[in-house]
N, CA, C and O atoms as CSV, one atom per row, in Angstrom:
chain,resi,resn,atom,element,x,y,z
A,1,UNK,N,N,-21.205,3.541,-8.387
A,1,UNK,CA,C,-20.049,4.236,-7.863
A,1,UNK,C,C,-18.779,3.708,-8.492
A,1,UNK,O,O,-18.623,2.499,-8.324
A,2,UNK,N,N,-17.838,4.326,-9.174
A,2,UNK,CA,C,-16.922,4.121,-9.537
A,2,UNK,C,C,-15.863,3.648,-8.271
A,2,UNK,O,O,-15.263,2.610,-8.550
A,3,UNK,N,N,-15.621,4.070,-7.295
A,3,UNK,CA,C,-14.529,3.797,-6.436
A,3,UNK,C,C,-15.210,2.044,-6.441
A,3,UNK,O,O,-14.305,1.213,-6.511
A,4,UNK,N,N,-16.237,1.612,-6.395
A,4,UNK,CA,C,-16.888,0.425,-5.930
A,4,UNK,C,C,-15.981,-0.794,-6.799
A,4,UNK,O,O,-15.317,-1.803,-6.560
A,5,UNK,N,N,-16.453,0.062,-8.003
A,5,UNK,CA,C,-15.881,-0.683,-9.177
A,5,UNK,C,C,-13.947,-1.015,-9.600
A,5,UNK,O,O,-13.542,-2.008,-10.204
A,6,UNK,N,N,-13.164,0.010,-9.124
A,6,UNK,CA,C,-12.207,-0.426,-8.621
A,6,UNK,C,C,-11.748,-0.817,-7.672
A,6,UNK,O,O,-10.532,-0.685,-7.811
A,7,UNK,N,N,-11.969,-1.256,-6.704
A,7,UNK,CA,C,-11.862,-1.625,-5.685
A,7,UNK,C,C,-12.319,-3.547,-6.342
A,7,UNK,O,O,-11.815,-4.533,-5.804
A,8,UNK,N,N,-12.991,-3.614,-7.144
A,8,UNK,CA,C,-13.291,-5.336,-7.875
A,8,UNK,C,C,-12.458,-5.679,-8.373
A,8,UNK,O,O,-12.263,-6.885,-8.520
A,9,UNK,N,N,-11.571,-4.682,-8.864
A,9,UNK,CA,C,-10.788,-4.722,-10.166
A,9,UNK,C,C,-9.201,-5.319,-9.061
A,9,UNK,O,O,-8.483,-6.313,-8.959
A,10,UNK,N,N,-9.337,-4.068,-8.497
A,10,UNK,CA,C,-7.967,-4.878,-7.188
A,10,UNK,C,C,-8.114,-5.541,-6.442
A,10,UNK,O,O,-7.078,-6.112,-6.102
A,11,UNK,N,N,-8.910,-5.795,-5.965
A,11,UNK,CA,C,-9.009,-6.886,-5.172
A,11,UNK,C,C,-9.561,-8.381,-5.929
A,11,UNK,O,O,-9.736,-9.386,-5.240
A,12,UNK,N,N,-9.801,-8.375,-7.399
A,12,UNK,CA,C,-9.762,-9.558,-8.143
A,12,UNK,C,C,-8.481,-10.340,-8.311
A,12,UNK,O,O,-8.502,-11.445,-8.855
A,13,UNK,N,N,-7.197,-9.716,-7.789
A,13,UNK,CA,C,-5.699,-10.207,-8.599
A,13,UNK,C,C,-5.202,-10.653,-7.223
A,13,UNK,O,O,-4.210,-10.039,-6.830
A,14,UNK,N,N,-5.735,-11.686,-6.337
A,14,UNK,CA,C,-4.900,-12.497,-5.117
A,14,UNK,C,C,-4.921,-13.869,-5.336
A,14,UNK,O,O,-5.596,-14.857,-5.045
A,15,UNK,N,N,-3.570,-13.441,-6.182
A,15,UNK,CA,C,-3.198,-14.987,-6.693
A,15,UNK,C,C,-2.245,-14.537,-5.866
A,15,UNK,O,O,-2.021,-15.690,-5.499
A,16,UNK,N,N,-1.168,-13.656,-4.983
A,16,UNK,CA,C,-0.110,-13.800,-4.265
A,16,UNK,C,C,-0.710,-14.001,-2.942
A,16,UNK,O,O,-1.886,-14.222,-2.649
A,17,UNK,N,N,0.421,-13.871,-2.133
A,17,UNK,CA,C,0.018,-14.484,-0.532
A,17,UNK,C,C,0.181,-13.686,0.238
A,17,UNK,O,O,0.958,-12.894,-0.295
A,18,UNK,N,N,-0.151,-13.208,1.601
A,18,UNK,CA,C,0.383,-12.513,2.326
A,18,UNK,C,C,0.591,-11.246,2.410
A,18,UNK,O,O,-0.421,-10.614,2.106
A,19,UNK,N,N,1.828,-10.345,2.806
A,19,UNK,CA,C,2.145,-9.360,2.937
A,19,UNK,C,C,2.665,-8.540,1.448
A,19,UNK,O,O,2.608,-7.318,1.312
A,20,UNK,N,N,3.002,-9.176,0.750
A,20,UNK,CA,C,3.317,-9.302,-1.059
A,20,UNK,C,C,2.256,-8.711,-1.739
A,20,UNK,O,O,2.412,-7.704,-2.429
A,21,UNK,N,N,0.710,-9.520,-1.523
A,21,UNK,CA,C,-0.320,-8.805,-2.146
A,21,UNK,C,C,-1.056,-7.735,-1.459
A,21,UNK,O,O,-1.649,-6.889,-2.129
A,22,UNK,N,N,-1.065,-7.710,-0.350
A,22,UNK,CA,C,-1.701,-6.114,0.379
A,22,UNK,C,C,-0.947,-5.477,0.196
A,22,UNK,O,O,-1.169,-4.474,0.875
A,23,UNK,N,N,0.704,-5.266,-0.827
A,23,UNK,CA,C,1.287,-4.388,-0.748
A,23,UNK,C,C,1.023,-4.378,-2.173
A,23,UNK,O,O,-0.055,-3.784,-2.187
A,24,UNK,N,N,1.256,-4.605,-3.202
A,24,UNK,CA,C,0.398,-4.530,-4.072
A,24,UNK,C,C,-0.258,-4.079,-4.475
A,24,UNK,O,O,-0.026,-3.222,-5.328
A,25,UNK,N,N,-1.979,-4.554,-3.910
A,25,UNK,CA,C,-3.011,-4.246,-3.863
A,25,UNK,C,C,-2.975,-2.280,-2.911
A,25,UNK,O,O,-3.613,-1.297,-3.287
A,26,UNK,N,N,-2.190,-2.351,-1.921
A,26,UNK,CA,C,-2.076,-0.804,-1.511
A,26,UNK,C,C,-1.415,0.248,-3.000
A,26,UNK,O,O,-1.800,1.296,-3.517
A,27,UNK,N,N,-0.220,-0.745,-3.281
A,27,UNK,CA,C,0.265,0.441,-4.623
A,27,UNK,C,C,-0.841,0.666,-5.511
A,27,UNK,O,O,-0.716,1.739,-6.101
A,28,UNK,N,N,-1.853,0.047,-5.805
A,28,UNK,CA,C,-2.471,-0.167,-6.857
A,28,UNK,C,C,-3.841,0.885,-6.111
A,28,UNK,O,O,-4.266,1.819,-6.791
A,29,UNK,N,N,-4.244,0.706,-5.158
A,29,UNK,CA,C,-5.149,1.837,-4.699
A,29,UNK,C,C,-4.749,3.105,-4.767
A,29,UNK,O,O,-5.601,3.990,-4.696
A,30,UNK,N,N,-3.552,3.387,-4.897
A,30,UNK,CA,C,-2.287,4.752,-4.268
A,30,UNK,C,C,-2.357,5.315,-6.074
A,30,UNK,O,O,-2.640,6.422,-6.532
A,31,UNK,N,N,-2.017,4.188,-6.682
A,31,UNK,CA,C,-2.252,4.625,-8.384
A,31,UNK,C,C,-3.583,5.251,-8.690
A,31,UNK,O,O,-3.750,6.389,-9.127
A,32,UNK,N,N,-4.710,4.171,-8.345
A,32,UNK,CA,C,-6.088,4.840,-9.054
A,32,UNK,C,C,-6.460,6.480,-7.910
A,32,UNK,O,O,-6.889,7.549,-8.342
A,33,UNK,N,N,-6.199,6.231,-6.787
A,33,UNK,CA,C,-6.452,7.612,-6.142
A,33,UNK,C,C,-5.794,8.632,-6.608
A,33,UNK,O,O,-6.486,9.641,-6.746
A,34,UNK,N,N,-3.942,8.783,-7.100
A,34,UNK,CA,C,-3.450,9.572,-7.840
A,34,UNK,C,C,-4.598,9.872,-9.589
A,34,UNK,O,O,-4.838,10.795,-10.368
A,35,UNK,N,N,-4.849,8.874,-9.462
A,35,UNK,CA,C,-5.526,9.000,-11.189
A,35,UNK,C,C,-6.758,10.030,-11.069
A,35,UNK,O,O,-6.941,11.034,-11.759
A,36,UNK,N,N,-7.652,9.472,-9.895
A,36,UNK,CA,C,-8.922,9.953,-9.451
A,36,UNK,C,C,-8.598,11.452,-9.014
A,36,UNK,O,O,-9.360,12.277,-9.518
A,37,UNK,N,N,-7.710,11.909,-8.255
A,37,UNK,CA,C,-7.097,13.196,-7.910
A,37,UNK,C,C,-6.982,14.368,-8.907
A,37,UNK,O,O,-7.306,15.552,-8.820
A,38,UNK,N,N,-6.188,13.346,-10.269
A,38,UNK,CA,C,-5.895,14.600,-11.124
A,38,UNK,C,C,-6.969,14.352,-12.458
A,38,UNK,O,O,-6.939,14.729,-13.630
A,39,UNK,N,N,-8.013,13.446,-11.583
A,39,UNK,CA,C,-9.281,14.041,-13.182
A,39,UNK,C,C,-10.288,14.579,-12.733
A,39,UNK,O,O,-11.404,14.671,-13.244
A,40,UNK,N,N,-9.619,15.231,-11.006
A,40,UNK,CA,C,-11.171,15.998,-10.474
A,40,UNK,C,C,-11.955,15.421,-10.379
A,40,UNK,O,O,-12.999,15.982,-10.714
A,41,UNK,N,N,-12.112,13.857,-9.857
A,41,UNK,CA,C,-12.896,12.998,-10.088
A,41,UNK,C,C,-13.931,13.293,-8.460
A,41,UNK,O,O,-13.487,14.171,-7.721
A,42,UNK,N,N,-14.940,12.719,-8.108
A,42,UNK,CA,C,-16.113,12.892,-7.211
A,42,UNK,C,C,-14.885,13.052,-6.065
A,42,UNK,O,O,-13.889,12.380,-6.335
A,43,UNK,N,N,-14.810,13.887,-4.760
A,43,UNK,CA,C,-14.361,13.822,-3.990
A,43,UNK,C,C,-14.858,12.609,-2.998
A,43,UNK,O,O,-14.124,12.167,-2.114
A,44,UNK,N,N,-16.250,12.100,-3.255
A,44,UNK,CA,C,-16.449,10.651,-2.377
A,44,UNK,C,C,-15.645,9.728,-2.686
A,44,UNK,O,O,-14.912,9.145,-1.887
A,45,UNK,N,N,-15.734,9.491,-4.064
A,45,UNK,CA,C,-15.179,8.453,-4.460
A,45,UNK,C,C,-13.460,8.349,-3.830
A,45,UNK,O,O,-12.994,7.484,-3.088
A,46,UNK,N,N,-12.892,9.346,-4.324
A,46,UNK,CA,C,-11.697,9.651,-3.570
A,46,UNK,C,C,-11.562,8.876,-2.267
A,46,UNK,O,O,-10.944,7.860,-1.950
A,47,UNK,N,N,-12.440,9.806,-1.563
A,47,UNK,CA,C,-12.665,9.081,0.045
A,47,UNK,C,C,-12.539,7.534,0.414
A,47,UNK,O,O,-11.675,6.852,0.965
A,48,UNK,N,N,-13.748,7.303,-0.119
A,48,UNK,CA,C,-13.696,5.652,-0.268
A,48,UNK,C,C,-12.663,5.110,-0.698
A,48,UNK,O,O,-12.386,4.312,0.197
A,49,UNK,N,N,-11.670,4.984,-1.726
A,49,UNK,CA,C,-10.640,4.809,-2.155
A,49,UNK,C,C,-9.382,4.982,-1.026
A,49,UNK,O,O,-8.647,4.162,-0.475
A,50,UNK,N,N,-9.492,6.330,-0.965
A,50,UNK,CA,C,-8.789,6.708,0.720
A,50,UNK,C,C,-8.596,5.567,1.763
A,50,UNK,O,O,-7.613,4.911,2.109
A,51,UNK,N,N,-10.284,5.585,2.240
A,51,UNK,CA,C,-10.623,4.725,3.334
A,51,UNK,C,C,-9.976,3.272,3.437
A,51,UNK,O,O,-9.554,2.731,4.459
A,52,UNK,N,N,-10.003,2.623,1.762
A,52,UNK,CA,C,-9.717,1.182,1.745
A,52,UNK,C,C,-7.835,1.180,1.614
A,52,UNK,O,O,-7.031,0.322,1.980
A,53,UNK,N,N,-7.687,2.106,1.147
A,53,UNK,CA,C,-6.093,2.120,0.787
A,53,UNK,C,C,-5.421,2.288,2.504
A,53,UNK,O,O,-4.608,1.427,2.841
A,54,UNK,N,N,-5.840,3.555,3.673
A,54,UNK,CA,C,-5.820,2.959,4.994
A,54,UNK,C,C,-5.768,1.566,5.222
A,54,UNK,O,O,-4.713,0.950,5.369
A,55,UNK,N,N,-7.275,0.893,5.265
A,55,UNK,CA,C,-7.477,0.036,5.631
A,55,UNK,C,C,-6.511,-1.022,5.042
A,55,UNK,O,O,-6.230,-1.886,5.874
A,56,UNK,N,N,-6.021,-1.161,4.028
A,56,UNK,CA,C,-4.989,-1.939,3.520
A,56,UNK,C,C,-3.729,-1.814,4.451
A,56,UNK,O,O,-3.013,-2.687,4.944
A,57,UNK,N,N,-3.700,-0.691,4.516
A,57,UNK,CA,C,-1.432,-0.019,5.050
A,57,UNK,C,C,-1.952,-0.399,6.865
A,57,UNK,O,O,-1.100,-0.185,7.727
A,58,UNK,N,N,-2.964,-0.797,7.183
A,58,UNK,CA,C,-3.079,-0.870,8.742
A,58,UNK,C,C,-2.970,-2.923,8.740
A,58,UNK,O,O,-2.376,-3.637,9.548
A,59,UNK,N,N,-3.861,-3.367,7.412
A,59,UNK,CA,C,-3.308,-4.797,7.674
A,59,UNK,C,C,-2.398,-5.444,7.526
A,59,UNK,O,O,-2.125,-6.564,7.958
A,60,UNK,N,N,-1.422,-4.190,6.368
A,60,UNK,CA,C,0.150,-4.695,5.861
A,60,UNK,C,C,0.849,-4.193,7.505
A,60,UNK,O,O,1.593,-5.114,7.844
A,61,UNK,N,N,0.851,-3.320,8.355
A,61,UNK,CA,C,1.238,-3.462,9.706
A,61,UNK,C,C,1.046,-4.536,10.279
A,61,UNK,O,O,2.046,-4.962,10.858
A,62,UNK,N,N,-0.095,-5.317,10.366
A,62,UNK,CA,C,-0.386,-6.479,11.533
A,62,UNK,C,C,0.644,-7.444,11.218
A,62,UNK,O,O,1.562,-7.822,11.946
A,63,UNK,N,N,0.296,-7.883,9.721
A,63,UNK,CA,C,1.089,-8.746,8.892
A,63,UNK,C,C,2.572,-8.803,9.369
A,63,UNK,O,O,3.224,-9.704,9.896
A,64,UNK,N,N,2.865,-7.585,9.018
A,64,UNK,CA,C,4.519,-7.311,9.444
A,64,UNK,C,C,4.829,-7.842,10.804
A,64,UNK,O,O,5.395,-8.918,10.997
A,65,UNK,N,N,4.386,-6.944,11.827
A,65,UNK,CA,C,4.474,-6.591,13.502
A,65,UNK,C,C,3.645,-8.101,13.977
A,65,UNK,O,O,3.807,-8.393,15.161
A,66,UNK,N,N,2.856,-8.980,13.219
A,66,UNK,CA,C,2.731,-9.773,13.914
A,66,UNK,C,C,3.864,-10.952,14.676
A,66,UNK,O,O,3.604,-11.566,15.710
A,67,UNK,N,N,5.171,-11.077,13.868
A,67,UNK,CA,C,6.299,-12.246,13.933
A,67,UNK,C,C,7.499,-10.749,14.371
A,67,UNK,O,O,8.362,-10.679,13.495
A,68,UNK,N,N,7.640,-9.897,15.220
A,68,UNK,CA,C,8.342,-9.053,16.255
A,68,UNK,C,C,9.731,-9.429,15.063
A,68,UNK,O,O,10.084,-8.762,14.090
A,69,UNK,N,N,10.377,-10.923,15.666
A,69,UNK,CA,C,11.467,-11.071,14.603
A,69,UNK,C,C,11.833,-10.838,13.460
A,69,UNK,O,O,12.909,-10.296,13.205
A,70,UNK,N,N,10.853,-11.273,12.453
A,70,UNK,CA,C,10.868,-10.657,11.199
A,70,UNK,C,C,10.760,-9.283,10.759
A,70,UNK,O,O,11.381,-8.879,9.776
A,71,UNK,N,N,9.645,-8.214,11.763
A,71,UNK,CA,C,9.529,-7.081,11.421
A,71,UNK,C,C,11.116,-6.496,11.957
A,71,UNK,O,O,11.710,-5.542,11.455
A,72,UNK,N,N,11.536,-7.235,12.955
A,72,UNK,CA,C,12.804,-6.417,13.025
A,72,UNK,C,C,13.695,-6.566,12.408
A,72,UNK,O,O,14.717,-5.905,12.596
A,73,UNK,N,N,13.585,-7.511,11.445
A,73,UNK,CA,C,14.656,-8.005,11.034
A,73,UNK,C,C,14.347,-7.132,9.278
A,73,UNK,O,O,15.338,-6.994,8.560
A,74,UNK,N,N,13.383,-6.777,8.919
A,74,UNK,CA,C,12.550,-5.736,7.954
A,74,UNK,C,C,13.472,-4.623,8.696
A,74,UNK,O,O,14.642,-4.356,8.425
A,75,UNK,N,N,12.947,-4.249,9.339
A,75,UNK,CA,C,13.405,-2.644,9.635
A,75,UNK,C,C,14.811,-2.853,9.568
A,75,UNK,O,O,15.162,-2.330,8.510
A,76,UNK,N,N,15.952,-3.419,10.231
A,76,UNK,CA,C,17.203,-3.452,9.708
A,76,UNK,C,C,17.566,-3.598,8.677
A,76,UNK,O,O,18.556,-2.927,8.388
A,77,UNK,N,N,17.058,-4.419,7.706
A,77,UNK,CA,C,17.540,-4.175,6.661
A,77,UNK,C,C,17.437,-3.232,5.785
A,77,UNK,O,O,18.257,-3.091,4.878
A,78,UNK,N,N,16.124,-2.265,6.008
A,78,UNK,CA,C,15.840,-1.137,5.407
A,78,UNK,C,C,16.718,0.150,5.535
A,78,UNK,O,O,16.880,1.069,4.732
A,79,UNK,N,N,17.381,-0.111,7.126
A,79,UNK,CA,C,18.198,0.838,7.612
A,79,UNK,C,C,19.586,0.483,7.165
A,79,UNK,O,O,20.375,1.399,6.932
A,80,UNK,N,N,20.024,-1.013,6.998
A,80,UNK,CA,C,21.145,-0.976,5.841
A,80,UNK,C,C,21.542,-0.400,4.766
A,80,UNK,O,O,22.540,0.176,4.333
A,81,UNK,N,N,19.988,-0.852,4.281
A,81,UNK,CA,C,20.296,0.213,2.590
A,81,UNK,C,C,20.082,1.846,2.453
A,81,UNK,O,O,20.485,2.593,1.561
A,82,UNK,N,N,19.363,2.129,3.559
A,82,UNK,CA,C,19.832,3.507,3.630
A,82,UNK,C,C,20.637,4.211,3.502
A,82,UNK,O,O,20.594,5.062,2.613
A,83,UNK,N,N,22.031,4.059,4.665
A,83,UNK,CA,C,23.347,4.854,4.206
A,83,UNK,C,C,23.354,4.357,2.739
A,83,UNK,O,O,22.690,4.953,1.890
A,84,UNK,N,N,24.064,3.320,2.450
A,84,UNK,CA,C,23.980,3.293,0.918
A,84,UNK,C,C,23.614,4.208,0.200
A,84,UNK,O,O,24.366,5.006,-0.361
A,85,UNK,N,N,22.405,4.187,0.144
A,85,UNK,CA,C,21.785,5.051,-0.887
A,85,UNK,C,C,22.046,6.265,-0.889
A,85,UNK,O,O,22.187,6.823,-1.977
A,86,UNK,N,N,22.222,7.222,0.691
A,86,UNK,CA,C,22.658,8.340,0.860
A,86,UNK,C,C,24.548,8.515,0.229
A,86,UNK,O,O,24.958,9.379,-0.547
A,87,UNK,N,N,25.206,7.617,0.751
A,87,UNK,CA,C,26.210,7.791,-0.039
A,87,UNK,C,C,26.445,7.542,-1.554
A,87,UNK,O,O,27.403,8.218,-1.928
A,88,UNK,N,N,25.913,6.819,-2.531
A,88,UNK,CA,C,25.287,7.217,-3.513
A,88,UNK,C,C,25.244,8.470,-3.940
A,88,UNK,O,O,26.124,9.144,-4.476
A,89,UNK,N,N,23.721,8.831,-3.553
A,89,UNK,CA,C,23.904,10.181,-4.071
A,89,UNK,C,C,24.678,11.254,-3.422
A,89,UNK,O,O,24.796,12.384,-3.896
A,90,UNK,N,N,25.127,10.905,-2.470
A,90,UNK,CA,C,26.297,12.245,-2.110
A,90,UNK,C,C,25.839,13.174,-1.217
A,90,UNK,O,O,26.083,14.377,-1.133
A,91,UNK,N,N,24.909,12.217,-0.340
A,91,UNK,CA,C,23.901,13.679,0.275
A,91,UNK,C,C,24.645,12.722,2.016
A,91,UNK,O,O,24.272,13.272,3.052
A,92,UNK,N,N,25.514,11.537,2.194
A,92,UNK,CA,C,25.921,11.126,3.439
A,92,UNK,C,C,27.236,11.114,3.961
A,92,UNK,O,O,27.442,10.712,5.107
């Protein structure tokens, strides 16, 4: 099975720590499923790929939401750079 086989390939590169490499490791599932998508590749494989890229974005939640402080202190700052960005482009 090909999904098997990437899934070795990303999950071989945790030399980082934490919340850093499941995010990572999620972009990097999000890439090969875009790849797998547009070569019509097995719709299982897809799946599986699917399944683990979930299973990744549900442990980068725990990670986060486990320290309440920090995740809130994440979400504010995300909501800082927001306006920003909207005023930027001219759309705030």
């Amino acid at each position: 099975m090909r999904a098997r086989r990437i899934w070795k390939v990303v999950g071989a590169k945790h030399h980082r720590s934490g919340i850093e490499q499941l995010q990572l490791d999620l972009a990097a599932f999000n890439r090969c499923i875009d790849a797998l998508e547009k070569a019509d590749a097995n719709p299982q494989d897809i799946e599986v790929l699917t399944t683990h890229a979930l299973t990744l974005a549900e442990q980068i939640d725990e990670v986060r939401w486990s320290n309440p402080a920090k995740a809130l202190g994440w979400l504010l700052e995300n909501e800082i750079h927001k306006p920003a960005a909207r005023k930027a482009s001219g759309t705030g």
